Amino acid sequence: MFNSKLYIPRAAVIENVEELTYDTKLYRLRFKNHKSDSNENDYKPGQFVQVSILGAGEAPISICSSPTEKGYFELCARDVGLVTGALHKLKIGDELGIRGPYGNSFPIEEFGGQDIVFIGGGIGLAPLRSAINFALDSRASYGEIIILYGARTKEDIVFADELDEWNRQKKVKVFTTIDNPQKGWTGHVGVVTTLLDKIKHKFKAKAFVCGPAIMIHFTIKGLLDAGWAEENIITTLERHMKCGVGKCGHCYIGGKYVCTDGPVFTYAQLNSLAIEV
Amino acid sequence: MIQKGKASNGVKLEYIPTTCPYCGTGCGFYLKVRAGELVGVALSKTHPVSQGRLCVKGVTSWESVIGSDRLKKPLVKKNGKFIETSWDKALAMVAGRLSELKEKYGPDSLGVWGSARCTNELNFLAQKLARAVFGTNNVDHCARTCHSPTVAGLVRSFGSGAMTNSIDEIKDAACIFAIGSNTPEAHPLIGWRIRTAKDKGAKLIVCDPRKIDTAQYADIYIQHYPGTDIALLNCMMNVIISEGLEDKEYVRTRTEGLEELKKVVEKYTPEYTSPIVGVDAELIVKAARLYAKTRPASLVYTLGLTEHTVGTENVMSVANLAMLTGNVGVESGGVNPLRGQNNVQGACDMAALPNFYPGYQKVDDPAIQEKFEKAWGVNLSPKPGLTTTDQVIQAKAGKIKGLYIIGEDPLTSDPNITEVRQSLEKLEFLVVHEIYMSPTAELADVVLPGASFAEKTGTFTNSERRVQLINKAIEPIGQSRPDWQIVCDVATRMGYPFKYADTAEIMDEIAALAPIYGGISHDRIRKVGLQWPCPDKSHPGTKYLHKGKFTRGLGKFHGIEHKPPAEVPDDRYPFILSTGRMRFHYNDGTMTRRTHILDREFPFMFVEVNERDAERLSLRDMNDCRVSTRRGQLTVKARVSDRVKEGVLWMPFHYTEAPANLLTNDAFCPIARTGEYKACAAKLEKVV
Amino acid sequence: MPVISKIEIKNASITKNNLFALLDKISKEKTLIAPVRNELEDVDFLPVDNAAAICFDYDNTASSAKEFFFPQYECMFTFSGASNASIKDKNGNEEIVLFGLRSCDVKGMKLLDKFYQRTFEDDYYLSKRRKSVIISVACPELNEQCFCTATETGPVLLEGFDIQLISTGEDYAVQIGSQKGLELFEKYKRLFGPEVAVDVKKLLAQAKKKEPKFNLQKVYENLKEDKVDEKFWEDIASRCQSCGLCLFLCPTCSCYTVTDKDTPLGESRRSRQWDACYFRGFTRMAAGYDPIRNNKEMIKRKYLHKLVQQIDEFETSGCVGCGRCNLVCVGNVNWLDNIIKIERAG
């Protein structure tokens, strides 16, 4: 764990802030001091941290960098509430608190040699980015990598530059779409499920799905229709969380705590727990 | 009495028994105190009102008074900004300026607003300050915004303006008729009694323009237009009389004025009334028969009736209906106005009212005047004073120069707050007691920090006339002081020493002067309180009123014609806008917006829109929309459902950042001077 | 480190007078929490500084004893400004002895012990709990509202207690079941008497023959297999008014929310306070999405949690049958009545 006492956050400093969209920022963080033996890349893709801003509170945010990147980790946050609102007011050099890393992780390491499909909606691309970059950093280990990404409008697209860069990699294909036609957009138009045609033949691959609840719902439906097996569909659930450690109860569903037993689940697991997505 | 567990280290948990500071139900519970701080609420299983239950506001009330922005020091305005000052300086300024104004413009240029949130003892002293020290009867309080039509109406019908029966009797009624009351949300522990009665097989009739919880399980639900209650009630009485269902013996022996009533209700046939109220004629007939035939029937109402220009008449109409069917003066029957605030009943009893002395003794009665002049050793004014409504109007007209407002926020809770602001800004001097800064306090010249319900000992009187103790659990926050002590200091500095060792002593003076409180003392009410009338020290209190005879002798029928609200829909403003309350918030939100669990449930302002109306405007749930009236406009979220009747909009008034009273109409009931919060004309537009 | 480190059950006895003397001594030498009956005839757990303040004649207290380990409000740490270095952990270190818990409440406490050690150890609960000793008193019989024989959480315990008292008329048989219990016993040995044998298994069998108000296995199955009619859930959902009390009162409920707030005197605190799953805001996310789609799902979740999922995970009933929540609802939802209805469904 980054922090030594369960509920006491560890100080981290903002190294960089990048505005990805009008309401979404990317933060690069490093710890204020390094006396601990657990440092910035001691996490796995898919895990999250409790971001603590004293006076505002805490919010769970997925780590969106890969642990193969040394000396820092990155968080991507949309300004939607009290804590993320306070976060958006912070600048380079400001301090915040971190607890974690919590949760299980994307089962990416165990899929060596296989084809992987990443399907992201909106800011849902952020947690997937951790697994994508992890996979690309060990490129030889994986088969074909296909990334499907959908945003509401072109102004909502996050990590635009990286999407292009991923597309330029060997055996990586990236398809991006926006919901409705827009001036200045010549790419694909339609919700992200309209891109499922591109991967219909890949139903033996592992599929990682992340985005708004309704997007996850329809994407998984599309994958199942295309012949995907339930245990090959992996998603990460978002929930209101206060503690991140399976105690406050807010994320409890179907006998599981999303923060400790998840947030990553296969669709087969969700089904057996009668958790609807 | 106070349960102190002195532990040898750390765990100093104490349970302090007290009465809830929110609504007029008056639940009892324990405040948990640890190391001098409020740390929770524990249930009392034995309390006669709460009986081991509470609502979400009561159980979180510990958090409501410990917000970081509690006022901790007196504030004085200099050059448009507040600066902190000492009590000595602040009180000197208050006493000095008020004395100046009294000298220059006369006693009637001043006004005192007691507080329905504060204790009986405070309110007694507030009216004594106005009467004995200022020399005016311009004393009133926020009952004006809600139940003063109840007092005015029931005094005319029965001779006494209070809830006739006790809260617990409601669960044993055979029939409950609830009109203009969202009981499960505004009075949850009374809503519990309605639920219990229904579970036991009682019949429930609910009349409300909104499909509230009780409407969902009622036997008959009447969704009538706001402002059409008289027509509805007259129609029911028409049916009862024409089918011979009235209690003839009761009417003959216990009432007067039947002929006058008959003459008026004759034309309110179901066919005539149906289009006025927007309800099927057959349904009204069913309701009338059910209510008349099922005895005892308990009639419950709140602000849906009173907050109209015809508020007093609405009250007299339900009184008519209950008397006609022989339901007053019987156990589990009666006419039961559910008082809104924790101590609005008490504030009325203590006569923070312009036309009464404590105990509803009239100001313009020479014998009463003499009694109080003797008791207080000063000459008193025989002229009834101005209500808060009229003090505000006269402030704008330049007649009222100085106001002393205790624990009230007219800039959030009075109708048409644009007008209210202009009035208050014209005052030469405004002093406000508050626990948190409010829009009204922002305008004041001096703001005095008051102690909350958890920081002082005194009494509240609940809706069923039960006088109960609140007990001090923690020390006043910062330099805040119990309001009664502040008033004592002001009076003393203005030349009339108010010397009381504690609030128990004040209650002794009240008992000596107000016959209905004659037998009330802090010692006697320690366990379960006492319900007035309680005329002497051996009297056990009174469970229900008007047994055998009415307070005025015979109950009086009044023939009342339907009159529409002051402002009705037209082409420009086609909707009826109504306002009201929610379960999770309380009035101007001072306390509930600062309580985590409560504000989390409903953190933002909204308007309830009917599904069909929404469809016509292409409005979907959670879209932004603009609600406008002739007085102002607000942009809020739309909540679309079938809860409100088509053609009706409903907004809560709990959000000071989007105050519903920016829109409401400052049209007042001419008798009781209560505003028509429940009906004005509005338009609704989608915001893109 | 488990909260109750078990030993082989040791038997003793104590007279009524000696129990009084024992508690009196403990109240003066340590912090003793015991049932207290106040002027209003309410009985609840409070600290006492002498045995005369203790109430021995009660069915059960109004609230559970979890307040002393998981309080309704607790400051976790204070801080100043934005600096994490300013954080001062406010975890308490009181050592307390609790007297008068019933078997159901002890079972409830044990469930909380397991829960707060699940995956991560919650230091706020455990540091207080590990320093506590509980002297519980078995119930002579069940009352109308409680149902420990159905949930197998009483009226007397086979194990999992520190010190258990079982009435033998005026006096008590004493059972010591843990290291902490043994240490307390050793300290006040003189006040205890010789071993009085009690056949706890027989007592349990007798109680079970008389009392079980439902069959937990049937309830578990009907819930797990979703055999209960939708109308049942709709009725409860229409009655629930989100007061949270049934959950605040429950000895096994553990949910809380966290707030960063300043006190009126300016101290910045991160605190936790009891929360409940019967508020829609409990699951609603910042942007407005709520994975719980309606009140029916919200209501159902508690029943599944306590009567299915906690049994699956902890092998003990999540409801300990104390009966406190039966008579606390302004919508007249009675938990026991509902369980019986669930048993009869399907």
mmCIF file with all atom_site columns, N, CA and C in Angstrom, chain C residues 275-310:
data_model
loop_
_atom_site.group_PDB
_atom_site.id
_atom_site.type_symbol
_atom_site.label_atom_id
_atom_site.label_alt_id
_atom_site.label_comp_id
_atom_site.label_asym_id
_atom_site.label_entity_id
_atom_site.label_seq_id
_atom_site.pdbx_PDB_ins_code
_atom_site.Cartn_x
_atom_site.Cartn_y
_atom_site.Cartn_z
_atom_site.occupancy
_atom_site.B_iso_or_equiv
_atom_site.pdbx_formal_charge
_atom_site.auth_seq_id
_atom_site.auth_comp_id
_atom_site.auth_asym_id
_atom_site.auth_atom_id
_atom_site.pdbx_PDB_model_num
ATOM 1   N N  . ASP C 1 275 ? -24.362 5.779   8.553   1.00 0.00 ? 275 ASP C N  1
ATOM 2   C CA . ASP C 1 275 ? -25.121 5.971   7.327   1.00 0.00 ? 275 ASP C CA 1
ATOM 3   C C  . ASP C 1 275 ? -25.965 4.730   7.156   1.00 0.00 ? 275 ASP C C  1
ATOM 4   N N  . ALA C 1 276 ? -26.871 4.748   6.197   1.00 0.00 ? 276 ALA C N  1
ATOM 5   C CA . ALA C 1 276 ? -27.772 3.610   6.041   1.00 0.00 ? 276 ALA C CA 1
ATOM 6   C C  . ALA C 1 276 ? -28.088 3.420   4.572   1.00 0.00 ? 276 ALA C C  1
ATOM 7   N N  . CYS C 1 277 ? -28.280 2.167   4.177   1.00 0.00 ? 277 CYS C N  1
ATOM 8   C CA . CYS C 1 277 ? -28.543 1.884   2.767   1.00 0.00 ? 277 CYS C CA 1
ATOM 9   C C  . CYS C 1 277 ? -29.971 2.201   2.373   1.00 0.00 ? 277 CYS C C  1
ATOM 10  N N  . TYR C 1 278 ? -30.792 2.670   3.305   1.00 0.00 ? 278 TYR C N  1
ATOM 11  C CA . TYR C 1 278 ? -32.169 3.008   2.966   1.00 0.00 ? 278 TYR C CA 1
ATOM 12  C C  . TYR C 1 278 ? -32.345 4.476   2.588   1.00 0.00 ? 278 TYR C C  1
ATOM 13  N N  . PHE C 1 279 ? -31.244 5.137   2.227   1.00 0.00 ? 279 PHE C N  1
ATOM 14  C CA . PHE C 1 279 ? -31.329 6.466   1.631   1.00 0.00 ? 279 PHE C CA 1
ATOM 15  C C  . PHE C 1 279 ? -30.934 6.331   0.168   1.00 0.00 ? 279 PHE C C  1
ATOM 16  N N  . ARG C 1 280 ? -31.640 6.997   -0.744  1.00 0.00 ? 280 ARG C N  1
ATOM 17  C CA . ARG C 1 280 ? -31.249 6.929   -2.154  1.00 0.00 ? 280 ARG C CA 1
ATOM 18  C C  . ARG C 1 280 ? -29.879 7.560   -2.358  1.00 0.00 ? 280 ARG C C  1
ATOM 19  N N  . GLY C 1 281 ? -29.564 8.584   -1.542  1.00 0.00 ? 281 GLY C N  1
ATOM 20  C CA . GLY C 1 281 ? -28.265 9.230   -1.676  1.00 0.00 ? 281 GLY C CA 1
ATOM 21  C C  . GLY C 1 281 ? -27.118 8.327   -1.283  1.00 0.00 ? 281 GLY C C  1
ATOM 22  N N  . PHE C 1 282 ? -27.403 7.198   -0.672  1.00 0.00 ? 282 PHE C N  1
ATOM 23  C CA . PHE C 1 282 ? -26.372 6.269   -0.248  1.00 0.00 ? 282 PHE C CA 1
ATOM 24  C C  . PHE C 1 282 ? -25.602 5.711   -1.436  1.00 0.00 ? 282 PHE C C  1
ATOM 25  N N  . THR C 1 283 ? -26.310 5.463   -2.524  1.00 0.00 ? 283 THR C N  1
ATOM 26  C CA . THR C 1 283 ? -25.646 4.885   -3.692  1.00 0.00 ? 283 THR C CA 1
ATOM 27  C C  . THR C 1 283 ? -25.511 5.861   -4.860  1.00 0.00 ? 283 THR C C  1
ATOM 28  N N  . ARG C 1 284 ? -26.239 6.961   -4.824  1.00 0.00 ? 284 ARG C N  1
ATOM 29  C CA . ARG C 1 284 ? -26.242 7.880   -5.965  1.00 0.00 ? 284 ARG C CA 1
ATOM 30  C C  . ARG C 1 284 ? -24.870 8.503   -6.143  1.00 0.00 ? 284 ARG C C  1
ATOM 31  N N  . MET C 1 285 ? -24.410 8.564   -7.392  1.00 0.00 ? 285 MET C N  1
ATOM 32  C CA . MET C 1 285 ? -23.072 9.086   -7.645  1.00 0.00 ? 285 MET C CA 1
ATOM 33  C C  . MET C 1 285 ? -23.113 10.580  -7.935  1.00 0.00 ? 285 MET C C  1
ATOM 34  N N  . ALA C 1 286 ? -21.937 11.191  -7.961  1.00 0.00 ? 286 ALA C N  1
ATOM 35  C CA . ALA C 1 286 ? -21.871 12.649  -8.070  1.00 0.00 ? 286 ALA C CA 1
ATOM 36  C C  . ALA C 1 286 ? -22.612 13.173  -9.293  1.00 0.00 ? 286 ALA C C  1
ATOM 37  N N  . ALA C 1 287 ? -22.498 12.473  -10.408 1.00 0.00 ? 287 ALA C N  1
ATOM 38  C CA . ALA C 1 287 ? -23.135 12.997  -11.620 1.00 0.00 ? 287 ALA C CA 1
ATOM 39  C C  . ALA C 1 287 ? -24.604 12.611  -11.697 1.00 0.00 ? 287 ALA C C  1
ATOM 40  N N  . GLY C 1 288 ? -25.117 11.912  -10.690 1.00 0.00 ? 288 GLY C N  1
ATOM 41  C CA . GLY C 1 288 ? -26.543 11.626  -10.641 1.00 0.00 ? 288 GLY C CA 1
ATOM 42  C C  . GLY C 1 288 ? -26.932 10.183  -10.908 1.00 0.00 ? 288 GLY C C  1
ATOM 43  N N  . TYR C 1 289 ? -26.012 9.364   -11.436 1.00 0.00 ? 289 TYR C N  1
ATOM 44  C CA . TYR C 1 289 ? -26.351 7.980   -11.746 1.00 0.00 ? 289 TYR C CA 1
ATOM 45  C C  . TYR C 1 289 ? -26.513 7.184   -10.451 1.00 0.00 ? 289 TYR C C  1
ATOM 46  N N  . ASP C 1 290 ? -27.553 6.348   -10.386 1.00 0.00 ? 290 ASP C N  1
ATOM 47  C CA . ASP C 1 290 ? -27.797 5.529   -9.207  1.00 0.00 ? 290 ASP C CA 1
ATOM 48  C C  . ASP C 1 290 ? -27.953 4.082   -9.659  1.00 0.00 ? 290 ASP C C  1
ATOM 49  N N  . PRO C 1 291 ? -27.002 3.204   -9.306  1.00 0.00 ? 291 PRO C N  1
ATOM 50  C CA . PRO C 1 291 ? -27.118 1.807   -9.709  1.00 0.00 ? 291 PRO C CA 1
ATOM 51  C C  . PRO C 1 291 ? -28.330 1.107   -9.092  1.00 0.00 ? 291 PRO C C  1
ATOM 52  N N  . ILE C 1 292 ? -28.826 1.640   -7.999  1.00 0.00 ? 292 ILE C N  1
ATOM 53  C CA . ILE C 1 292 ? -30.074 1.149   -7.442  1.00 0.00 ? 292 ILE C CA 1
ATOM 54  C C  . ILE C 1 292 ? -31.174 1.903   -8.157  1.00 0.00 ? 292 ILE C C  1
ATOM 55  N N  . ARG C 1 293 ? -31.969 1.186   -8.914  1.00 0.00 ? 293 ARG C N  1
ATOM 56  C CA . ARG C 1 293 ? -32.860 1.888   -9.846  1.00 0.00 ? 293 ARG C CA 1
ATOM 57  C C  . ARG C 1 293 ? -34.166 2.341   -9.223  1.00 0.00 ? 293 ARG C C  1
ATOM 58  N N  . ASN C 1 294 ? -34.600 1.672   -8.174  1.00 0.00 ? 294 ASN C N  1
ATOM 59  C CA . ASN C 1 294 ? -35.855 2.081   -7.547  1.00 0.00 ? 294 ASN C CA 1
ATOM 60  C C  . ASN C 1 294 ? -35.855 1.645   -6.078  1.00 0.00 ? 294 ASN C C  1
ATOM 61  N N  . ASN C 1 295 ? -36.851 2.088   -5.343  1.00 0.00 ? 295 ASN C N  1
ATOM 62  C CA . ASN C 1 295 ? -36.897 1.794   -3.912  1.00 0.00 ? 295 ASN C CA 1
ATOM 63  C C  . ASN C 1 295 ? -37.050 0.313   -3.616  1.00 0.00 ? 295 ASN C C  1
ATOM 64  N N  . LYS C 1 296 ? -37.673 -0.425  -4.506  1.00 0.00 ? 296 LYS C N  1
ATOM 65  C CA . LYS C 1 296 ? -37.827 -1.869  -4.290  1.00 0.00 ? 296 LYS C CA 1
ATOM 66  C C  . LYS C 1 296 ? -36.466 -2.539  -4.199  1.00 0.00 ? 296 LYS C C  1
ATOM 67  N N  . GLU C 1 297 ? -35.562 -2.174  -5.120  1.00 0.00 ? 297 GLU C N  1
ATOM 68  C CA . GLU C 1 297 ? -34.208 -2.759  -5.093  1.00 0.00 ? 297 GLU C CA 1
ATOM 69  C C  . GLU C 1 297 ? -33.489 -2.365  -3.825  1.00 0.00 ? 297 GLU C C  1
ATOM 70  N N  . MET C 1 298 ? -33.716 -1.129  -3.404  1.00 0.00 ? 298 MET C N  1
ATOM 71  C CA . MET C 1 298 ? -33.084 -0.621  -2.202  1.00 0.00 ? 298 MET C CA 1
ATOM 72  C C  . MET C 1 298 ? -33.538 -1.439  -0.986  1.00 0.00 ? 298 MET C C  1
ATOM 73  N N  . ILE C 1 299 ? -34.828 -1.691  -0.903  1.00 0.00 ? 299 ILE C N  1
ATOM 74  C CA . ILE C 1 299 ? -35.387 -2.430  0.223   1.00 0.00 ? 299 ILE C CA 1
ATOM 75  C C  . ILE C 1 299 ? -34.871 -3.861  0.228   1.00 0.00 ? 299 ILE C C  1
ATOM 76  N N  . LYS C 1 300 ? -34.906 -4.480  -0.942  1.00 0.00 ? 300 LYS C N  1
ATOM 77  C CA . LYS C 1 300 ? -34.529 -5.886  -1.074  1.00 0.00 ? 300 LYS C CA 1
ATOM 78  C C  . LYS C 1 300 ? -33.096 -6.117  -0.641  1.00 0.00 ? 300 LYS C C  1
ATOM 79  N N  . ARG C 1 301 ? -32.224 -5.131  -0.909  1.00 0.00 ? 301 ARG C N  1
ATOM 80  C CA . ARG C 1 301 ? -30.802 -5.329  -0.674  1.00 0.00 ? 301 ARG C CA 1
ATOM 81  C C  . ARG C 1 301 ? -30.510 -5.650  0.779   1.00 0.00 ? 301 ARG C C  1
ATOM 82  N N  . LYS C 1 302 ? -31.202 -4.998  1.718   1.00 0.00 ? 302 LYS C N  1
ATOM 83  C CA . LYS C 1 302 ? -30.952 -5.264  3.132   1.00 0.00 ? 302 LYS C CA 1
ATOM 84  C C  . LYS C 1 302 ? -31.296 -6.707  3.476   1.00 0.00 ? 302 LYS C C  1
ATOM 85  N N  . TYR C 1 303 ? -32.430 -7.183  2.966   1.00 0.00 ? 303 TYR C N  1
ATOM 86  C CA . TYR C 1 303 ? -32.857 -8.544  3.278   1.00 0.00 ? 303 TYR C CA 1
ATOM 87  C C  . TYR C 1 303 ? -31.855 -9.552  2.720   1.00 0.00 ? 303 TYR C C  1
ATOM 88  N N  . LEU C 1 304 ? -31.406 -9.306  1.492   1.00 0.00 ? 304 LEU C N  1
ATOM 89  C CA . LEU C 1 304 ? -30.428 -10.211 0.888   1.00 0.00 ? 304 LEU C CA 1
ATOM 90  C C  . LEU C 1 304 ? -29.113 -10.155 1.652   1.00 0.00 ? 304 LEU C C  1
ATOM 91  N N  . HIS C 1 305 ? -28.699 -8.964  2.027   1.00 0.00 ? 305 HIS C N  1
ATOM 92  C CA . HIS C 1 305 ? -27.426 -8.796  2.728   1.00 0.00 ? 305 HIS C CA 1
ATOM 93  C C  . HIS C 1 305 ? -27.428 -9.572  4.033   1.00 0.00 ? 305 HIS C C  1
ATOM 94  N N  . LYS C 1 306 ? -28.459 -9.371  4.872   1.00 0.00 ? 306 LYS C N  1
ATOM 95  C CA . LYS C 1 306 ? -28.460 -9.951  6.214   1.00 0.00 ? 306 LYS C CA 1
ATOM 96  C C  . LYS C 1 306 ? -28.866 -11.414 6.246   1.00 0.00 ? 306 LYS C C  1
ATOM 97  N N  . LEU C 1 307 ? -29.742 -11.809 5.334   1.00 0.00 ? 307 LEU C N  1
ATOM 98  C CA . LEU C 1 307 ? -30.301 -13.154 5.441   1.00 0.00 ? 307 LEU C CA 1
ATOM 99  C C  . LEU C 1 307 ? -29.791 -14.121 4.379   1.00 0.00 ? 307 LEU C C  1
ATOM 100 N N  . VAL C 1 308 ? -28.949 -13.637 3.464   1.00 0.00 ? 308 VAL C N  1
ATOM 101 C CA . VAL C 1 308 ? -28.357 -14.542 2.475   1.00 0.00 ? 308 VAL C CA 1
ATOM 102 C C  . VAL C 1 308 ? -26.846 -14.326 2.404   1.00 0.00 ? 308 VAL C C  1
ATOM 103 N N  . GLN C 1 309 ? -26.454 -13.099 2.004   1.00 0.00 ? 309 GLN C N  1
ATOM 104 C CA . GLN C 1 309 ? -25.049 -12.871 1.668   1.00 0.00 ? 309 GLN C CA 1
ATOM 105 C C  . GLN C 1 309 ? -24.135 -12.950 2.879   1.00 0.00 ? 309 GLN C C  1
ATOM 106 N N  . GLN C 1 310 ? -24.565 -12.449 4.026   1.00 0.00 ? 310 GLN C N  1
ATOM 107 C CA . GLN C 1 310 ? -23.703 -12.535 5.197   1.00 0.00 ? 310 GLN C CA 1
ATOM 108 C C  . GLN C 1 310 ? -23.630 -13.971 5.695   1.00 0.00 ? 310 GLN C C  1
#
